[in-house]
Coordinates of C-alpha atoms and ligand atoms in Angstrom, one line a residue:
X97 CA 133.9 -4.2 237.2
X98 CA 130.3 -3.6 237.6
X99 CA 128.0 -6.3 236.1
X100 CA 125.6 -5.6 233.3
X101 CA 122.7 -6.3 235.7
X102 CA 123.9 -3.6 238.2
X103 CA 124.7 -1.1 235.4
X104 CA 121.2 -1.4 233.9
X105 CA 119.7 -0.8 237.4
X106 CA 122.0 2.3 237.7
X107 CA 120.8 3.8 234.5
X108 CA 117.5 4.3 236.0
X109 CA 118.8 6.3 238.7
X110 CA 119.3 10.1 238.9
X111 CA 122.9 11.0 238.6
X112 CA 125.4 11.9 239.9
X113 CA 125.6 9.8 243.0
X114 CA 128.1 7.8 245.1
X115 CA 127.8 4.0 244.8
X116 CA 129.2 1.9 247.6
X117 CA 130.2 -1.6 247.4
X118 CA 129.4 -2.7 251.0
X119 CA 130.7 -6.2 250.5
X120 CA 134.2 -4.9 249.6
X121 CA 133.8 -2.5 252.7
X122 CA 133.3 -5.5 254.8
X123 CA 136.2 -7.6 253.3
X124 CA 138.6 -4.5 253.9
X125 CA 137.2 -4.3 257.5
X126 CA 137.7 -8.0 258.1
X127 CA 141.3 -7.8 256.7
X128 CA 142.2 -4.9 259.1
X129 CA 140.7 -6.4 262.0
X130 CA 142.5 -9.8 261.3
X131 CA 145.8 -8.2 260.6
X132 CA 145.9 -5.9 263.7
X133 CA 144.7 -8.5 266.0
X134 CA 147.8 -10.4 265.3
X135 CA 149.8 -7.8 267.1
X136 CA 147.1 -6.4 269.4
X137 CA 147.0 -3.0 267.5
X138 CA 144.1 -0.8 267.9
X139 CA 142.5 0.8 264.8
X140 CA 140.4 3.9 264.6
X141 CA 138.6 4.9 261.4
X142 CA 139.3 8.6 260.4
X143 CA 135.8 9.7 260.1
X144 CA 136.9 12.6 257.7
X145 CA 137.3 10.3 255.0
X146 CA 133.6 9.5 254.7
X147 CA 130.9 10.3 257.5
X148 CA 128.0 8.4 255.7
X149 CA 125.8 6.9 258.3
X150 CA 125.4 3.6 256.6
X151 CA 129.1 3.2 256.2
X152 CA 129.7 4.2 259.7
X153 CA 127.1 1.7 260.9
X154 CA 129.1 -1.1 259.1
X155 CA 132.4 0.2 260.5
X156 CA 131.0 0.3 264.1
X157 CA 130.0 -3.6 263.7
X158 CA 133.8 -4.3 263.4
X159 CA 134.8 -2.6 266.6
X160 CA 136.9 0.1 265.3
X161 CA 137.4 3.4 267.1
X162 CA 137.1 6.8 265.6
X163 CA 139.5 9.5 264.8
X164 CA 138.0 12.8 264.7
X165 CA 139.1 16.3 263.2
X166 CA 136.2 18.5 264.7
X167 CA 133.8 18.8 267.5
X168 CA 131.1 17.8 265.2
X169 CA 132.9 14.6 264.2
X170 CA 133.2 13.7 267.8
X171 CA 129.5 14.5 268.1
X172 CA 128.6 12.3 265.1
X173 CA 130.7 9.4 266.6
X174 CA 129.2 9.7 270.1
X175 CA 125.6 9.9 268.6
X176 CA 126.2 6.9 266.3
X177 CA 127.2 4.9 269.5
X178 CA 130.9 4.5 269.2
X179 CA 132.4 4.2 272.6
X180 CA 133.7 7.5 273.7
X181 CA 136.8 5.6 275.1
X182 CA 137.6 4.7 271.6
X183 CA 137.6 8.1 270.2
X184 CA 140.5 10.5 269.5
X185 CA 140.3 14.1 268.4
X186 CA 143.1 15.9 266.6
X187 CA 143.0 19.2 264.9
X188 CA 145.3 22.1 264.7
X189 CA 142.7 24.8 265.4
X190 CA 140.1 23.5 267.9
X191 CA 137.6 25.8 269.1
X192 CA 136.7 26.4 272.8
X193 CA 133.3 25.0 272.4
X194 CA 134.7 21.9 270.5
X195 CA 137.3 21.3 273.4
X196 CA 134.5 21.7 276.0
X197 CA 132.3 19.1 274.4
X198 CA 135.1 16.5 273.9
X199 CA 136.2 17.0 277.5
X200 CA 132.7 16.4 278.8
X201 CA 132.4 13.2 276.6
X202 CA 135.4 11.7 278.4
X203 CA 137.1 10.7 275.2
X204 CA 140.2 8.4 274.9
X205 CA 142.3 11.4 274.2
X206 CA 142.3 14.9 272.7
X207 CA 145.3 14.9 270.5
X208 CA 146.8 18.1 271.3
X209 CA 148.7 20.3 268.7
X210 CA 150.3 23.4 270.5
X211 CA 151.4 24.4 273.9
X212 CA 148.6 27.2 273.9
X213 CA 146.2 24.3 273.2
X214 CA 147.3 22.4 276.1
X215 CA 146.6 25.4 278.4
X216 CA 143.3 25.8 277.0
X217 CA 142.3 22.2 277.6
X218 CA 143.6 22.5 281.2
X219 CA 141.5 25.5 281.7
X220 CA 138.4 24.1 280.1
X221 CA 138.9 20.9 282.0
X222 CA 139.1 22.8 285.3
X223 CA 135.9 24.9 284.6
X224 CA 134.3 21.5 283.8
X225 CA 135.6 19.9 287.1
X226 CA 137.4 17.2 285.2
X227 CA 140.8 15.9 284.4
X228 CA 141.3 15.3 280.6
X229 CA 143.5 12.7 279.0
X230 CA 145.6 14.2 276.3
X231 CA 148.1 12.8 273.7
X232 CA 150.8 15.1 272.3
X233 CA 150.6 15.3 268.7
X234 CA 154.2 15.7 267.8
X235 CA 155.6 16.8 264.3
X236 CA 158.3 14.1 263.5
X237 CA 159.8 16.0 260.6
X238 CA 159.5 13.0 258.1
X239 CA 159.0 13.1 254.3
X240 CA 156.1 10.8 253.6
X241 CA 157.0 10.7 249.8
X242 CA 153.5 11.5 248.8
X243 CA 151.7 14.4 247.1
X244 CA 153.0 17.5 249.0
X245 CA 149.2 18.8 249.4
X246 CA 148.6 15.8 251.8
X247 CA 151.9 15.5 253.8
X248 CA 151.4 16.7 257.5
X249 CA 154.7 15.6 259.3
X250 CA 157.3 17.8 257.8
X251 CA 159.3 20.4 260.0
X252 CA 157.5 23.3 258.4
X253 CA 154.0 21.9 258.5
X254 CA 151.1 23.5 260.7
X255 CA 150.2 20.2 262.2
X256 CA 151.6 18.8 265.5
X257 CA 154.0 20.4 268.1
X258 CA 157.6 20.5 267.2
X259 CA 159.7 18.1 269.6
X260 CA 162.0 21.0 270.4
X261 CA 158.9 23.2 271.5
X262 CA 157.9 20.3 273.7
X263 CA 161.4 20.1 275.3
X264 CA 161.3 23.8 275.9
X265 CA 158.1 23.7 277.8
X266 CA 158.6 20.4 279.9
X267 CA 158.0 22.1 283.2
X268 CA 155.3 24.2 282.0
X269 CA 153.4 21.1 280.7
X270 CA 154.0 19.2 283.8
X271 CA 152.5 22.0 285.9
X272 CA 149.0 21.5 284.2
X273 CA 147.0 20.0 286.8
X274 CA 143.9 19.3 284.9
X275 CA 145.1 17.2 282.1
X276 CA 147.1 13.9 281.9
X277 CA 149.4 13.4 279.0
X278 CA 148.8 9.5 278.3
X279 CA 149.9 9.2 274.7
X280 CA 152.0 10.3 271.9
X281 CA 150.4 11.0 268.4
X282 CA 151.7 11.5 265.0
X283 CA 150.3 11.3 261.4
X284 CA 152.9 11.9 258.7
X285 CA 150.5 12.3 255.7
X286 CA 148.3 10.4 253.4
X287 CA 148.3 8.1 250.4
X288 CA 151.7 6.8 251.5
X289 CA 152.6 3.9 249.1
X290 CA 156.3 3.7 249.9
X291 CA 156.0 1.8 253.1
X292 CA 159.6 2.1 254.0
X293 CA 158.7 5.6 255.2
X294 CA 157.0 4.1 258.1
X295 CA 160.3 2.6 259.2
X296 CA 161.8 6.2 259.6
X297 CA 158.7 7.2 261.5
X298 CA 159.2 4.4 263.8
X299 CA 162.9 5.1 264.4
X300 CA 161.7 8.8 265.6
X301 CA 159.0 7.4 267.6
X302 CA 161.2 5.2 269.6
X303 CA 163.6 8.1 270.4
X304 CA 160.6 10.4 271.4
X305 CA 158.9 8.0 273.5
X306 CA 162.1 7.2 275.3
X307 CA 162.9 10.8 275.9
X308 CA 159.4 11.7 277.1
X309 CA 159.4 8.9 279.4
X310 CA 162.8 9.9 281.0
X311 CA 161.3 13.4 281.4
X312 CA 158.6 12.0 283.6
X313 CA 155.7 11.6 281.1
X314 CA 153.7 8.3 281.6
X315 CA 153.0 7.5 278.0
X316 CA 150.4 4.6 277.8
X317 CA 149.9 4.5 274.1
X318 CA 151.5 5.6 270.9
X319 CA 149.1 6.5 267.9
X320 CA 150.9 6.5 264.7
X321 CA 148.0 8.0 262.6
X322 CA 147.0 6.6 259.3
X323 CA 148.2 7.3 255.7
X324 CA 148.2 3.8 254.1
X325 CA 147.8 4.5 250.3
X326 CA 145.5 2.6 247.8
X327 CA 146.0 1.8 244.3
X328 CA 144.2 4.5 242.3
X329 CA 145.8 3.4 239.1
X330 CA 144.2 0.0 238.8
X331 CA 141.9 -0.4 241.8
X332 CA 140.7 -3.8 240.5
X333 CA 144.2 -5.1 241.1
X334 CA 144.4 -4.2 244.8
X335 CA 140.9 -3.7 246.1
X336 CA 141.9 -4.2 249.6
X337 CA 145.1 -2.3 250.8
X338 CA 148.1 -4.1 252.2
X339 CA 147.4 -3.7 256.0
X340 CA 149.5 -6.8 256.7
X341 CA 152.9 -5.2 255.3
X342 CA 152.2 -2.1 257.3
X343 CA 151.8 -3.9 260.5
X344 CA 154.5 -5.9 260.0
X345 CA 157.0 -3.1 259.5
X346 CA 155.6 -1.3 262.5
X347 CA 156.0 -4.6 264.5
X348 CA 159.5 -4.9 263.4
X349 CA 160.6 -1.3 263.9
X350 CA 158.7 0.3 266.7
X351 CA 160.1 -0.4 270.2
X352 CA 157.5 0.9 272.7
X353 CA 157.5 -1.9 275.2
X354 CA 154.0 -2.8 276.4
X355 CA 152.4 0.5 275.3
X356 CA 149.4 0.1 273.0
X357 CA 149.8 0.9 269.5
X358 CA 146.9 2.8 267.6
X359 CA 146.4 3.6 263.9
X360 CA 143.8 6.0 262.3
X361 CA 143.0 4.7 258.8
X362 CA 140.7 6.7 256.5
X363 CA 141.4 6.4 252.8
X364 CA 142.6 2.6 253.1
X365 CA 139.3 1.5 254.8
X366 CA 136.7 3.3 252.5
X367 CA 138.6 4.5 249.5
X368 CA 138.3 1.5 247.2
X369 CA 134.5 0.8 248.1
X370 CA 133.2 3.8 246.7
X371 CA 132.8 5.3 243.0
X372 CA 131.1 8.3 241.7
X373 CA 128.5 7.4 239.0
X374 CA 128.0 10.3 236.5
X375 CA 126.1 10.7 233.2
X376 CA 127.5 12.1 229.9
X377 CA 125.6 15.4 229.2
X378 CA 127.6 16.6 226.1
X379 CA 130.4 16.0 223.8
X380 CA 132.4 18.6 222.0
X381 CA 135.7 19.4 220.6
X382 CA 137.7 22.6 221.2
X383 CA 139.2 24.7 218.5
X384 CA 142.6 23.1 219.4
X385 CA 141.1 19.5 218.7
X386 CA 140.6 18.4 222.3
X387 CA 137.6 16.2 222.7
X388 CA 135.7 17.1 225.7
X389 CA 133.1 14.8 227.5
X390 CA 131.0 17.0 229.9
X391 CA 129.5 15.0 232.6
X392 CA 126.8 15.9 235.2
X393 CA 129.2 15.5 238.1
X394 CA 131.8 18.2 239.0
X395 CA 134.4 19.1 241.6
X396 CA 131.4 19.8 243.9
X397 CA 130.8 16.1 244.2
X398 CA 134.6 15.1 244.0
X399 CA 137.1 17.9 244.5
X400 CA 140.3 15.7 244.7
X401 CA 141.4 16.1 241.0
X402 CA 140.9 19.9 241.1
X403 CA 142.3 20.5 244.6
X404 CA 145.2 18.3 244.4
X405 CA 145.7 17.1 240.9
X406 CA 144.7 13.7 242.1
X407 CA 144.3 10.8 239.6
X408 CA 141.1 8.6 239.5
X409 CA 140.6 5.9 237.1
X410 CA 137.5 6.6 234.8
X411 CA 135.5 4.0 232.9
X412 CA 132.4 4.3 230.5
X413 CA 130.2 1.5 232.0
X414 CA 127.3 1.7 229.7
X415 CA 128.9 1.9 226.2
X416 CA 129.0 -1.3 224.4
X417 CA 131.2 0.4 221.6
X418 CA 134.4 -1.6 220.9
X419 CA 136.3 1.4 219.7
X420 CA 138.0 3.8 222.3
X421 CA 139.0 7.4 221.9
X422 CA 141.1 9.8 224.2
X423 CA 138.8 12.4 225.9
X424 CA 139.2 15.0 228.6
X425 CA 136.5 14.6 231.3
X426 CA 135.1 17.8 232.6
X427 CA 132.5 18.9 235.2
X428 CA 129.7 21.3 235.3
X429 CA 131.1 23.7 237.8
X430 CA 132.0 27.2 236.7
X431 CA 135.8 26.6 237.3
X432 CA 138.4 25.8 234.6
X433 CA 140.2 23.4 237.1
X434 CA 137.0 21.3 237.1
X435 CA 138.6 18.5 235.0
X436 CA 138.4 14.9 236.2
X437 CA 141.2 13.9 233.9
X438 CA 142.7 14.5 230.6
X439 CA 143.7 12.2 227.8
X440 CA 141.6 9.3 229.2
X441 CA 141.0 6.3 226.9
X442 CA 137.4 5.5 227.0
X443 CA 135.0 3.5 225.0
X444 CA 133.4 6.0 222.4
X445 CA 131.3 8.1 224.5
X446 CA 127.7 9.5 223.6
X447 CA 125.3 11.8 225.4
X448 CA 123.5 9.6 228.3
X449 CA 126.4 7.2 228.8
X450 CA 127.2 6.4 232.5
X451 CA 130.9 6.8 233.5
X452 CA 132.2 5.7 236.9
X453 CA 135.0 7.6 238.6
X454 CA 136.7 4.9 240.6
X455 CA 138.2 4.8 244.1
X456 CA 136.1 7.8 245.4
X457 CA 135.0 6.4 248.7
X458 CA 137.5 8.5 250.7
X459 CA 137.5 12.3 250.8
X460 CA 134.7 12.3 248.0
X461 CA 131.4 12.8 249.5
X462 CA 132.9 14.3 252.6
X463 CA 134.5 17.0 250.7
X464 CA 131.5 17.8 248.8
X465 CA 130.3 21.4 248.6
X466 CA 127.2 23.4 247.5
X467 CA 129.2 25.7 245.2
X468 CA 127.0 26.9 242.3
X469 CA 124.1 25.7 244.5
X470 CA 124.7 22.1 243.4
X471 CA 123.0 19.5 245.6
X472 CA 125.1 17.3 247.8
X473 CA 125.3 14.0 246.0
X474 CA 123.1 11.1 247.0
X475 CA 124.5 7.5 247.9
X476 CA 123.5 4.2 246.7
X477 CA 124.6 1.1 248.5
X478 CA 125.1 -2.3 246.9
X479 CA 123.5 -4.0 249.9
X480 CA 120.1 -2.0 249.2
X481 CA 120.2 -2.3 245.6
Ligands
PLP193 C1 145.4 13.2 262.1 C2 144.8 12.3 261.1 N1 144.7 10.9 261.3 C3 144.4 10.1 260.4 C4 144.1 10.7 259.1 C5 143.6 9.6 258.0 O1 144.6 9.5 257.0 P1 144.5 8.4 255.8 O2 143.2 8.7 255.2 O3 145.6 8.9 254.9 O4 144.5 7.0 256.4 C6 144.3 12.0 258.8 C7 144.1 12.4 257.4 O5 144.2 13.6 257.1 C8 144.7 12.8 259.8 O6 144.8 14.1 259.6

């Protein structure tokens, strides 16, 4: 909960903006580094979750690598000084110029998602006079028990190559002279709270690694992706996600010998350290009796509720009123789905009050748009206040 003093400082700022608690970010990074070092696991930060420069600077201090989903994300990581050999690059539809850039940067691995893409990486590597390290992103067909909008590893998904397709093309893959298959990659989905799902993932990985090895592929590392969920309902109860439990599960169930094991966390690193601060513009009541609070943020700053039906805990941080009422909190965008939440219990709310929309550090700012020609939201950092 924000202190009175911080709230009074925030009141003077122009809204809406993202507020980042950099102390919480540091404590989260300390936790993931401490817990991963117990097992020698390597951790990448999924830059798509939040590409803010100040945040990336802090993450770099803790020695994490980067997981990218576009050529521009690779470029950003390289330009900010992340070691190219700590960068992996996945993406179901990489463009030729993006692949060429990654090939020239000599990153740890391009995580390849189709047989045609393998051929293209091979051809581009040849043109560049290089040999490129590649990991096969395999679709393991696992139900991650999360919101279906953010699952990525079920058989019919667009992500990854089906294991069967790899088996059908073994000779073809082995004939490519300008790439080395050095890793196996999977990512089964995001916001996974039922950690036993990762046990199924490990069981599948064990079989795939054994089979690929027996087919002659020298797999040096296994990258099991990200996906660890955060507590959106009660963020104060769990500000730092449970990295220890996930690593313990993987340690117990993954049998990949001395191979390196990599993770790519986005949401669990930055989700809880960010919140969207917005001001109440108007209150009104619909003909049906619904009390609306119209705030100056919208789906253009935080699209998750409109896009996925995601829940974010909302609080009125400036009202001193002890009475609470139920409201529907809506944004300014010209879309009916621009609703942050319905039936929210808030301290009685009036024009000018500040609301916080919590747990918005991941997939918030990075998914912002300029729809309705809204401005991209600004950022305020606790260590710069
Ligand atoms: C390939 C890949 N790795 C890692 C991540 C990060 O996932 P999360 O934010 O759930 O940790 C994603 C997210 O979509 C992804 O697609």
